[in-house]
Coordinates of C-alpha atoms (C1' of nucleotides) in Angstrom, one line a residue:
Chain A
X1 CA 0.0 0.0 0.0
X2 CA 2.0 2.9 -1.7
X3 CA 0.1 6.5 -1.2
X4 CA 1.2 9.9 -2.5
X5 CA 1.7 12.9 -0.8
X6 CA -1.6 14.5 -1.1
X7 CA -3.3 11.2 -0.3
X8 CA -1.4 11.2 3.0
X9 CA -2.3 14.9 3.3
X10 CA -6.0 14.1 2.9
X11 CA -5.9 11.1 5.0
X12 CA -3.8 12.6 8.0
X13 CA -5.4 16.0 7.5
X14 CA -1.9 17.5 7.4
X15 CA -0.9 20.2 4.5
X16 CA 1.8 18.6 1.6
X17 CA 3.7 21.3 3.0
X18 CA 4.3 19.9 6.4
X19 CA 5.1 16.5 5.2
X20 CA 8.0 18.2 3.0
X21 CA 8.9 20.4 5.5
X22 CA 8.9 16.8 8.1
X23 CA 10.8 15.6 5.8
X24 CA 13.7 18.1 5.7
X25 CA 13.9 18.1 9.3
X26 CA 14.0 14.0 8.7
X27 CA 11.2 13.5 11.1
X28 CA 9.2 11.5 8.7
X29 CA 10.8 10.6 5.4
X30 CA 9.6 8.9 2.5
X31 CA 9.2 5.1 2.0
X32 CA 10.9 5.8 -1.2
X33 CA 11.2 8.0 -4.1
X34 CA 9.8 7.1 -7.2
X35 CA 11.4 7.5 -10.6
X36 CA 9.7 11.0 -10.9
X37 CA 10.8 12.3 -7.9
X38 CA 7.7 11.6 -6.1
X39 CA 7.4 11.2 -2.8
X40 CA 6.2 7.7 -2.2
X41 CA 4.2 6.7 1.6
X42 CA 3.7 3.3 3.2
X43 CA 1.4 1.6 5.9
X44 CA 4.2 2.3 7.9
X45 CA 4.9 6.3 7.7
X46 CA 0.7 6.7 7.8
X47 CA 1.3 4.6 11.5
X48 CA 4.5 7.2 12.1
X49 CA 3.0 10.4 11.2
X50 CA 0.0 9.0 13.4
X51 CA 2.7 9.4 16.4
X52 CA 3.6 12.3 15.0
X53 CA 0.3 14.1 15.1
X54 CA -0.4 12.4 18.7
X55 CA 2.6 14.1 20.1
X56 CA 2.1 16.9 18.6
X57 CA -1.5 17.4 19.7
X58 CA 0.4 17.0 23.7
X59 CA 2.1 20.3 22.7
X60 CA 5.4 18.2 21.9
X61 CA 8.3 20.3 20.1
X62 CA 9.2 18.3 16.8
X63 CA 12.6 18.1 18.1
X64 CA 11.6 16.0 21.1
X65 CA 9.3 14.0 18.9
X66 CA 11.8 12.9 16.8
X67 CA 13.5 11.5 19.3
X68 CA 10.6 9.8 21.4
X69 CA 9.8 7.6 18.2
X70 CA 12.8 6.8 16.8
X71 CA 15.3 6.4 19.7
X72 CA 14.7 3.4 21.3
X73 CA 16.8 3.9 24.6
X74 CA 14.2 7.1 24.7
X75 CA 11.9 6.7 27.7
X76 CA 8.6 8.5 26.2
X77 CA 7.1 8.2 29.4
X78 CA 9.6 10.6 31.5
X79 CA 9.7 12.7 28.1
X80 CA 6.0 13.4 28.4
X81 CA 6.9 13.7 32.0
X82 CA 9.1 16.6 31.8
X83 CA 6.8 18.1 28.7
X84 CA 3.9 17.9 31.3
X85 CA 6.3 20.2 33.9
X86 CA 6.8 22.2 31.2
X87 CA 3.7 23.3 30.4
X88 CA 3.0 23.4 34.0
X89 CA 5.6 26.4 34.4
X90 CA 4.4 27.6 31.1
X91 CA 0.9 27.9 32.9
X92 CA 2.6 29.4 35.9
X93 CA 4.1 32.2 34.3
X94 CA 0.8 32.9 32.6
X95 CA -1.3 32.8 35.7
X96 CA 1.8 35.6 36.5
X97 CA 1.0 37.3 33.9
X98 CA -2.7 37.4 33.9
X99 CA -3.0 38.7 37.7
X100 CA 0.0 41.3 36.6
X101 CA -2.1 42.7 34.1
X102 CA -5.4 42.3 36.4
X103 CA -3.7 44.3 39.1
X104 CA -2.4 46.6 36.3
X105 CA -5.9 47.3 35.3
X106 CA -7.1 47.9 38.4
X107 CA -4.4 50.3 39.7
X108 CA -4.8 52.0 36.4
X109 CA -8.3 52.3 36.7
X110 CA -7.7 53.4 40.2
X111 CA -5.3 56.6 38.9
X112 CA -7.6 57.6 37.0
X113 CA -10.2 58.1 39.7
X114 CA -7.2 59.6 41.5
X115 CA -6.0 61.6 38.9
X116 CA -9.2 63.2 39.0
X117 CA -9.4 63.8 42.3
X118 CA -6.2 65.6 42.4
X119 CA -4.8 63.1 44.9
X120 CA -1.7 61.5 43.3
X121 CA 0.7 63.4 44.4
X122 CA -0.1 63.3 48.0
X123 CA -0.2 59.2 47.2
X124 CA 3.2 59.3 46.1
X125 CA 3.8 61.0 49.2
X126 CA 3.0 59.0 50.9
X127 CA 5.1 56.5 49.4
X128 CA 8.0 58.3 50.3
X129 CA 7.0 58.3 53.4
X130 CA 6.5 54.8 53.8
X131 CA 9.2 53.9 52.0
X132 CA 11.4 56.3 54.5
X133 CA 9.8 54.8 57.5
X134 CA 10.4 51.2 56.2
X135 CA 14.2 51.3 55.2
X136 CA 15.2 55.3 56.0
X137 CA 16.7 54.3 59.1
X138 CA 18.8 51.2 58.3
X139 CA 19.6 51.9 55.1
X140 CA 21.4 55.6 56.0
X141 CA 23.1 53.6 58.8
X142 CA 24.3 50.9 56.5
X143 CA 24.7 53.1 53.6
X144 CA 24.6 56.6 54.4
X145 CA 22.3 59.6 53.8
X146 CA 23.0 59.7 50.2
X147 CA 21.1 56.8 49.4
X148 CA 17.9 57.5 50.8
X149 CA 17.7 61.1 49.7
X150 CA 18.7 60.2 46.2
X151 CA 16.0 57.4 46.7
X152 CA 13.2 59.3 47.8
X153 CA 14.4 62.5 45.0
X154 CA 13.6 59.7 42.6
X155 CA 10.3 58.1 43.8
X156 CA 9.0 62.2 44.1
X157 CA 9.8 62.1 40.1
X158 CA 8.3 59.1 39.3
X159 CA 5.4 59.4 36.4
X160 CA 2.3 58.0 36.9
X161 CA 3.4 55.0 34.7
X162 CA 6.2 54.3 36.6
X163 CA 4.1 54.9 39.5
X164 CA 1.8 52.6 38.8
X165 CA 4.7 49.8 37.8
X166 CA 5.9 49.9 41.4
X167 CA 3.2 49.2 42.9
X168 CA 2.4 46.4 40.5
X169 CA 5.4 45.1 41.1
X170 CA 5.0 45.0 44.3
X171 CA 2.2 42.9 44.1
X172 CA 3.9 40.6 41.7
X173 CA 7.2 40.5 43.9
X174 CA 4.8 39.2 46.7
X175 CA 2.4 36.7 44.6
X176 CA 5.6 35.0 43.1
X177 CA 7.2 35.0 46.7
X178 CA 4.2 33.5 47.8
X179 CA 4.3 30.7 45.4
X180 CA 8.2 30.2 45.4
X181 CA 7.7 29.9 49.0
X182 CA 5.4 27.3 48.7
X183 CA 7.2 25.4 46.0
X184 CA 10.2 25.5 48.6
X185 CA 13.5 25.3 46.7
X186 CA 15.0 29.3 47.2
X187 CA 17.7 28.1 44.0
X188 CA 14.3 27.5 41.8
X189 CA 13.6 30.2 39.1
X190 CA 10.2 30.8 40.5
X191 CA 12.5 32.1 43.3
X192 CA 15.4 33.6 41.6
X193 CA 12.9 35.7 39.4
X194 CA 11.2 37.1 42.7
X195 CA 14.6 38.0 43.4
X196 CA 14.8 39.8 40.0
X197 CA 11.8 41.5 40.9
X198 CA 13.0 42.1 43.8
X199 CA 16.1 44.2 42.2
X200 CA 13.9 45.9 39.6
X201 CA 11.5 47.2 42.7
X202 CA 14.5 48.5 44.2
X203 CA 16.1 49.7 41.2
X204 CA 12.9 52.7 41.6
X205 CA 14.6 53.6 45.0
X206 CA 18.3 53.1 44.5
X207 CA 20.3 55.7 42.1
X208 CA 22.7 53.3 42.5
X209 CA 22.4 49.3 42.8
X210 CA 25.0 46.6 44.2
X211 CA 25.1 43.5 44.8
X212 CA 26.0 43.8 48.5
X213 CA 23.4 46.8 49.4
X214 CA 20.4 44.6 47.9
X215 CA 21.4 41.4 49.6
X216 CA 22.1 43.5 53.1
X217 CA 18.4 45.1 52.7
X218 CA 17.1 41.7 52.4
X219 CA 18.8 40.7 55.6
X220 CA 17.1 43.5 57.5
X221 CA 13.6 41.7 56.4
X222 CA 15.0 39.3 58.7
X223 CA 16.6 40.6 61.3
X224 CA 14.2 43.5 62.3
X225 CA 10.9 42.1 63.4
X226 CA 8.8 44.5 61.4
X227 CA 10.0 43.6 58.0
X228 CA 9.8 39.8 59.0
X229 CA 6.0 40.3 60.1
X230 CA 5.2 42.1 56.5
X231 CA 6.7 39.4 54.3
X232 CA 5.6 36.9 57.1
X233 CA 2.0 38.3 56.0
X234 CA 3.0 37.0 52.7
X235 CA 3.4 33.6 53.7
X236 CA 4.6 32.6 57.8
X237 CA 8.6 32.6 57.1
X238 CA 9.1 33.7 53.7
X239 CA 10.8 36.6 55.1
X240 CA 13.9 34.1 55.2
X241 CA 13.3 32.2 52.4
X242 CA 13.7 35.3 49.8
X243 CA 16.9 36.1 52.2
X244 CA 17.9 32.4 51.3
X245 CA 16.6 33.0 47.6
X246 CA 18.8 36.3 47.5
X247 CA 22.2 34.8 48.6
X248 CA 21.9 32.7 45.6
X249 CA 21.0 35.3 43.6
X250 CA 23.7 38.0 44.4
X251 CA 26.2 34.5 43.9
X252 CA 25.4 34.9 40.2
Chain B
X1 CA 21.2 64.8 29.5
X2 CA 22.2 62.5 26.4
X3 CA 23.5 58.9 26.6
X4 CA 25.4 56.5 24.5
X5 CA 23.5 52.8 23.3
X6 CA 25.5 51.1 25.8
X7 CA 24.6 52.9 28.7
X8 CA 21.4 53.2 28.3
X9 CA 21.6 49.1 27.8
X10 CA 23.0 49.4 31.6
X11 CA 20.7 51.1 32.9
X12 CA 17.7 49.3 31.8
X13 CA 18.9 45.7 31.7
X14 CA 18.5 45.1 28.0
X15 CA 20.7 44.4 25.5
X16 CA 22.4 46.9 22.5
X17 CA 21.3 44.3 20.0
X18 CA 17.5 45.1 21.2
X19 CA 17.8 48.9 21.0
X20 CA 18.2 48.6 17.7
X21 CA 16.4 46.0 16.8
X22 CA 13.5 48.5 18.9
X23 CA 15.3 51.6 16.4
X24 CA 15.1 49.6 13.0
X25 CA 11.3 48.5 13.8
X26 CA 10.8 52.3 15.1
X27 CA 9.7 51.1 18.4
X28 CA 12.4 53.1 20.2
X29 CA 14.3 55.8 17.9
X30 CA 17.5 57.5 19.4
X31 CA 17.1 61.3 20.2
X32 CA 19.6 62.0 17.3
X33 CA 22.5 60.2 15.6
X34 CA 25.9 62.2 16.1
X35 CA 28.5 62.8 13.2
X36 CA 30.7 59.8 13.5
X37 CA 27.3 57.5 13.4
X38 CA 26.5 56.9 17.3
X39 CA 22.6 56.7 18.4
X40 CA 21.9 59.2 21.1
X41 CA 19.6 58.9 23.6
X42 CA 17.8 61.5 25.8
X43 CA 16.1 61.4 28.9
X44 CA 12.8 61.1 26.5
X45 CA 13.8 58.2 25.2
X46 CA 14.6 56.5 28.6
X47 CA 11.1 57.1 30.0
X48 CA 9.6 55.5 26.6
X49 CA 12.0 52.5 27.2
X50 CA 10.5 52.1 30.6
X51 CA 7.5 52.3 29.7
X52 CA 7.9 49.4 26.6
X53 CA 9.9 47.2 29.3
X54 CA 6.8 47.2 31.1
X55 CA 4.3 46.5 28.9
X56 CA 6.9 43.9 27.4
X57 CA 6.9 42.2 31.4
X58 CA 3.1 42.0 31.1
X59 CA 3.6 40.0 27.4
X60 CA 2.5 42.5 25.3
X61 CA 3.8 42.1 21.5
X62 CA 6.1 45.0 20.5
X63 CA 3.5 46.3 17.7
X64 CA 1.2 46.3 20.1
X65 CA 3.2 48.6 22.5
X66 CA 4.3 51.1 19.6
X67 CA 0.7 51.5 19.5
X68 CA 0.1 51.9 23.0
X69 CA 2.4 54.1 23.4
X70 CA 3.0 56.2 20.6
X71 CA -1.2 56.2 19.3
X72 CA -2.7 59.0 21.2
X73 CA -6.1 57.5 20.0
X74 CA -5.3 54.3 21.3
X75 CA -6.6 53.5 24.9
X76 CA -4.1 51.4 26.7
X77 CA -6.4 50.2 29.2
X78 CA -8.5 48.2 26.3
X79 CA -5.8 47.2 24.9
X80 CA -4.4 45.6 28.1
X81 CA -8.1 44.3 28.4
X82 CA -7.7 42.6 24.9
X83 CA -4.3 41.4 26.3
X84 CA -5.8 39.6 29.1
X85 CA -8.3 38.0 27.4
X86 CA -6.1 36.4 24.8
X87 CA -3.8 35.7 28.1
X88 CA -6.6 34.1 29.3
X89 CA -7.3 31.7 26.9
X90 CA -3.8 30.8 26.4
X91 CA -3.7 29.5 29.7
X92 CA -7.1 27.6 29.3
X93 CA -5.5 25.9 26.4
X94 CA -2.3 25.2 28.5
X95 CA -4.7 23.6 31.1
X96 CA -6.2 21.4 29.0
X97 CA -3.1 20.5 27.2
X98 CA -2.1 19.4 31.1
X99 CA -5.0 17.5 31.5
X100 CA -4.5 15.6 28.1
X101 CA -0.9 14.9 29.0
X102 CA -1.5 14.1 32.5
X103 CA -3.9 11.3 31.1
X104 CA -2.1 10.0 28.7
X105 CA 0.9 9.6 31.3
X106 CA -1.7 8.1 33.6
X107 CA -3.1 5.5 30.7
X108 CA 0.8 4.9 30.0
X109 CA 1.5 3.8 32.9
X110 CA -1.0 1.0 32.9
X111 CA 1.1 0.5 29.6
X112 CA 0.0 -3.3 29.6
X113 CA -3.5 -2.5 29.0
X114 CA -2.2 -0.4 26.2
X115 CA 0.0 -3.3 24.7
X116 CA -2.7 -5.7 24.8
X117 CA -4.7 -4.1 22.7
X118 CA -1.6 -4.1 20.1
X119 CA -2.3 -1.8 17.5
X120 CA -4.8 0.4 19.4
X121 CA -2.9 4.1 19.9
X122 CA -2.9 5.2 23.4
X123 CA -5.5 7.7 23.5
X124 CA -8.5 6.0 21.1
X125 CA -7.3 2.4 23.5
X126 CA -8.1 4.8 26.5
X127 CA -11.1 6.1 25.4
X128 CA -12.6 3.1 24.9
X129 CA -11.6 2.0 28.1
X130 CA -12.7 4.9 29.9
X131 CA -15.9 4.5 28.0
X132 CA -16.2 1.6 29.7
X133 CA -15.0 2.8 33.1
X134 CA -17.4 5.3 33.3
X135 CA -19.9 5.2 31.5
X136 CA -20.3 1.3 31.0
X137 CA -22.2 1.5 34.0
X138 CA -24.7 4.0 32.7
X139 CA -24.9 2.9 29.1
X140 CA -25.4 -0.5 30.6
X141 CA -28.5 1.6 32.9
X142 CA -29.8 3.2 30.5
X143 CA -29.5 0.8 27.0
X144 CA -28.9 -2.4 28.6
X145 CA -25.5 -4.8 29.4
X146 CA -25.2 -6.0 25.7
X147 CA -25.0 -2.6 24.6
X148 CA -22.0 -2.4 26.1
X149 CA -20.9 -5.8 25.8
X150 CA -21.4 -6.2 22.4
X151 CA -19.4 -3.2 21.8
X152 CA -16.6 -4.4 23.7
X153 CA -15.8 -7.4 22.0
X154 CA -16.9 -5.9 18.8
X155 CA -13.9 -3.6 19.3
X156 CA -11.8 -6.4 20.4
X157 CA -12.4 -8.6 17.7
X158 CA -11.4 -5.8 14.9
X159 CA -9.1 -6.7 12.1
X160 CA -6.1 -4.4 11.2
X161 CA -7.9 -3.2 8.0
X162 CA -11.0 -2.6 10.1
X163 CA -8.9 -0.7 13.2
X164 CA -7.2 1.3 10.5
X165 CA -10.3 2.4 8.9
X166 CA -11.6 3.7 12.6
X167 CA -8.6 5.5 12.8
X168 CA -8.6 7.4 9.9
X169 CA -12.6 7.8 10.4
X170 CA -11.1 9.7 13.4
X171 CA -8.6 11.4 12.1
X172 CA -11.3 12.6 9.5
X173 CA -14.1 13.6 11.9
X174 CA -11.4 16.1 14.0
X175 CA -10.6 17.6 10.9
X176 CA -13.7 18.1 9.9
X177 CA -15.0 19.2 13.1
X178 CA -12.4 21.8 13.6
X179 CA -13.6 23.0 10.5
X180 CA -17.2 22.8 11.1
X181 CA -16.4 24.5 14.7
X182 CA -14.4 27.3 12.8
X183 CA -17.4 27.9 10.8
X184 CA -19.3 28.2 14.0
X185 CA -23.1 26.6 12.3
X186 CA -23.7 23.4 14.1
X187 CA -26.6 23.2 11.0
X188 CA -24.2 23.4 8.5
X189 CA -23.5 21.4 5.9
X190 CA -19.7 20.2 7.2
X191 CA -21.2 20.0 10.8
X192 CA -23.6 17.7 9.9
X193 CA -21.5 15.6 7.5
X194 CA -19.3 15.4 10.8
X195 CA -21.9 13.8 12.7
X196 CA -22.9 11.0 10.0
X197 CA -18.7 10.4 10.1
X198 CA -19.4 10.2 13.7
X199 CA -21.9 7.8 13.3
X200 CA -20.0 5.7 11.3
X201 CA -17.3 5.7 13.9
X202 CA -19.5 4.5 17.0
X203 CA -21.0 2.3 14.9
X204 CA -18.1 0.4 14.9
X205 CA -18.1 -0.2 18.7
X206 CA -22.2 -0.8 18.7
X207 CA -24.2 -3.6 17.6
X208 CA -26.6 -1.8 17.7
X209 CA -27.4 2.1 16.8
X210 CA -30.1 4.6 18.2
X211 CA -30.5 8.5 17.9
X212 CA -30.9 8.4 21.1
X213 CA -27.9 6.6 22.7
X214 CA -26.3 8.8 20.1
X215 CA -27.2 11.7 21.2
X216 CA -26.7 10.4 25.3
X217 CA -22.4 9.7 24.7
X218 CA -22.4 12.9 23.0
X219 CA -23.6 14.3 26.1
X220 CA -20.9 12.9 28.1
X221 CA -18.6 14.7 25.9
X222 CA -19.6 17.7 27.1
X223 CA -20.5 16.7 31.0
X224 CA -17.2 14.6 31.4
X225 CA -14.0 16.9 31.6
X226 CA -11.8 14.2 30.0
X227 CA -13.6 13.3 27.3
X228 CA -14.2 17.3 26.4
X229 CA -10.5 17.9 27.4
X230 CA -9.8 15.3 23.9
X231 CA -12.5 17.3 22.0
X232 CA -11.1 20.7 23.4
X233 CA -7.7 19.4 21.7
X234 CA -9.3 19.6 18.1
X235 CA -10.6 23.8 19.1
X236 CA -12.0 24.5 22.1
X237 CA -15.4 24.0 22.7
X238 CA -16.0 21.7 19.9
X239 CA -17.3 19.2 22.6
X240 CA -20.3 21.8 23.1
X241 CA -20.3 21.9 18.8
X242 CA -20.5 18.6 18.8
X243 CA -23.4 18.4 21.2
X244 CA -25.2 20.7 19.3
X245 CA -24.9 19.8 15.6
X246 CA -25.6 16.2 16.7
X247 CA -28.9 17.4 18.3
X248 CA -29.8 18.8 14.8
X249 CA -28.6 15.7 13.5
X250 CA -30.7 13.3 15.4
X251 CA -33.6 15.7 14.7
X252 CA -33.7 14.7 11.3
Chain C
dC1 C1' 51.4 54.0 17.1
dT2 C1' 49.0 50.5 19.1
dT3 C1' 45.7 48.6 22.2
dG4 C1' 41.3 48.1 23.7
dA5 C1' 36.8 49.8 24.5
dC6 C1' 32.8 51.1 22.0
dC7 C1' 30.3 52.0 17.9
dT8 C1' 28.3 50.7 13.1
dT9 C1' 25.8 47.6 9.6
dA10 C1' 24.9 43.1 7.6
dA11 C1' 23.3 38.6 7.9
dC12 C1' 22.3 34.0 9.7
dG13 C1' 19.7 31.1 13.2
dT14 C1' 15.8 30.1 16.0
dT15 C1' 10.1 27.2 15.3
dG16 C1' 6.8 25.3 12.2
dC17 C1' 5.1 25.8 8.8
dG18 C1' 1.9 29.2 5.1
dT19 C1' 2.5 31.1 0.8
dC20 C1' 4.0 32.2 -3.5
dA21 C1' 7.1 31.4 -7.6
dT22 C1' 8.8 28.6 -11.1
dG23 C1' 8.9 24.6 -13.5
dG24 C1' 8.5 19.4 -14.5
dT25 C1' 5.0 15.1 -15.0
dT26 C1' 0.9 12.8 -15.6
dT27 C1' -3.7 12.2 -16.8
dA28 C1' -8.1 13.4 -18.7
dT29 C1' -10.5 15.5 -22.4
dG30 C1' -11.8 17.6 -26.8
Chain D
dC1 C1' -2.5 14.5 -30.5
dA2 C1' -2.5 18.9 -28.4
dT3 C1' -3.7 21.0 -24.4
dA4 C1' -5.6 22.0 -20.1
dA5 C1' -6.1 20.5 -15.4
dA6 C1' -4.0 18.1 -11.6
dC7 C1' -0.4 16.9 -9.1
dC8 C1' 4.6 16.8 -8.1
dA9 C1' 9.2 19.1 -7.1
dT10 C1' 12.5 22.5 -5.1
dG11 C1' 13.7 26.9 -3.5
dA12 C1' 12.9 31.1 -0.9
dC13 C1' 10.5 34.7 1.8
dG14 C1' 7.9 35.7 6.0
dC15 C1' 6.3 35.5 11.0
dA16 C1' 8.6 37.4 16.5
dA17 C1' 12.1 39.1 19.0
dC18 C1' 16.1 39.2 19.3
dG19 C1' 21.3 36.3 20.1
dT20 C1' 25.3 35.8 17.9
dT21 C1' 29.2 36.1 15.0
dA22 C1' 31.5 38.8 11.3
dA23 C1' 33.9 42.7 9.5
dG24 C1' 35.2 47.0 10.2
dG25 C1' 35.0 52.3 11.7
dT26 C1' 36.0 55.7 15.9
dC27 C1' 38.1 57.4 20.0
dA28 C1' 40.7 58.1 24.2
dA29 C1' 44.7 56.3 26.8
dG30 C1' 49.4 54.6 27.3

DNA sequence: CTTGACCTTAACGTTGCGTCATGGTTTATG
DNA sequence: CATAAACCATGACGCAACGTTAAGGTCAAG
């Protein structure tokens, strides 16, 4: 049973092109090629291309395809096992996304209403404020005066955008804490990108960033009792756990 | 206040390469370009890159941004609306694709039953099975034991030609009822034609064939989550299609 | 004058094909 | 038997968002 390339189109529902283009890549090749330079299909390619199109349908990357049907040491089981955590952290980031942007909305709509009342500025004040309270003290200890002045200079001149970035980052910094937390491993990359998040929050405070600064902050979370009890809020200990996360990442 | 490419790469994190890939595709165009060549950007052009690096961290395609940004007609908070609807579906897709995976992992595992049935591919071999499972009992409630039965070892007792043939019937009625569901009619012409294909199909695991008990298993498509996670994998929703053009059908 | 840091443009590679463009082969029909 | 309609082939571009050489110009320091 010898079909063309069309037939096999029809009959897998697959375009010519795709079959050529499998071909290239040598993920499905020909039984032979006829005098004509036809491409010629067996029983056994349509039973192939089946695999094909069942991986496929999982989400599987042609590569990895390739491999699971024709390498026989290839365990297709803990390939499909690592595809499935894959597309688990593929969901994960998404679900990131999608409450990003949700918050985004919100805080946007929110400006607005403040906008129109008049009251940003006096938000952003209050910002500064906070943010003073919260690190002011240890931070011009550790680091002198400079630092917080030049930090609270350049949340005063933040635009609403930027504004509005902070705090959504913020909120991110804390729901991917939250779930890095939970997942447990501070080296993960659920973890390490909080720390990244981490940087870029503090990257709207800091004129300058190092290394050494951002991992000393994050060892004030733990040290002074108030910090611990805000990220403990988070989730009960995560205070440490981004303090463990952030010695790995400052390693880097 | 005017900066070289590679500072301003420092001090936002991305690389030179992207500023100009962001200046050749006019996303980000330097404040002026000096005599001996350099791009040179202003503090203008620092606040715009901001403001793309954030809507790029919320997954925003660049053309999309250029609009947002640079469109004074163009209401970001719509577009990010837009944004997270597409995210949304995204992830429901992701989702399913779990499910599926997670299933077939699951129904590889009792990899026996799978190699028993020889030639049957996983997922049709699991169907069946979970047909069975499931729905055995109320088939069996509703139509009778050798319903059930009958189809059982009618399916067992297929020959290669035969088992080929439901594959490819298969094969044909996704394809045809992705296209039927991208038409969106479950009256039409295709949609219907899909349901006599589908006929066909479960006509090879019954002895016997009724509207009715038709109509019932197309029901469980839609009220089981596995069975409309395998219909979701031709385009999502088709389960619900389905449901609907085969009501029409049975009409007739 | 050379080294090295920094700048430029050009062009390929990535993934999985869709979509021409161009031309050869086969078959059906008038 | 000529021709049109199908069907086949091989390029090659395009898509998103850059990473990565390659090849070479510019500029300040030693």
């Amino acid at each position: 049973m010898s079909i063309s390339i069309s037939k096999l189109a029809k009959l897998s529902g697959v375009s010519t092109r795709t079959l050529r283009y499998y071909d290239e890549i040598g993920l499905l090749t020909p039984e032979r090629i006829s005098r004509n330079g036809y491409r010629v299909y067996g029983q056994k390619q349509i039973d192939l291309l089946q695999q094909i199109m069942f991986y496929r349908e999982l989400g599987v990357v042609l590569e990895e395809i390739k491999k699971i049907i024709y390498a026989d040491d290839y365990e297709p089981l803990s390939a499909l096992q690592k595809h499935l955590t894959d597309l688990q952290s593929k969901k994960d980031q998404i679900v990131c996304l999608i409450k990003t942007v949700e918050q985004t909305i919100a805080a946007a709509k929110g400006e607005i209403i403040m906008t129109n009342k008049e009251k940003f500025s006096g938000f952003k004040a209050k910002l500064v404020e906070d943010n003073e309270k919260k690190f002011g003290q240890e931070i011009r200890e550790k680091y002198g005066d400079g630092q917080v002045d030049a930090s609270n200079a350049k949340l005063m001149g933040l635009s609403a955008v930027q504004y509005d970035h902070v705090e959504s980052l913020s909120r991110e910094i804390n729901g991917s804490l939250k779930r890095a937390f939970d997942q447990g491993d501070p080296s993960s990359e659920l973890a390490q990108k909080t720390c990244a998040l981490h940087k870029e929050w503090i990257c709207y405070f800091w004129s300058e960033y190092s290394k050494e600064a951002h991992l000393g902050l994050v060892q004030t979370y733990v040290d002074d009792p108030r910090f611990r009890a805000y990220y403990d809020a988070v989730a009960k200990g995560s205070a440490g756990f981004l303090y463990q996360a952030m010695k790995i990442y400052c390693q880097e």
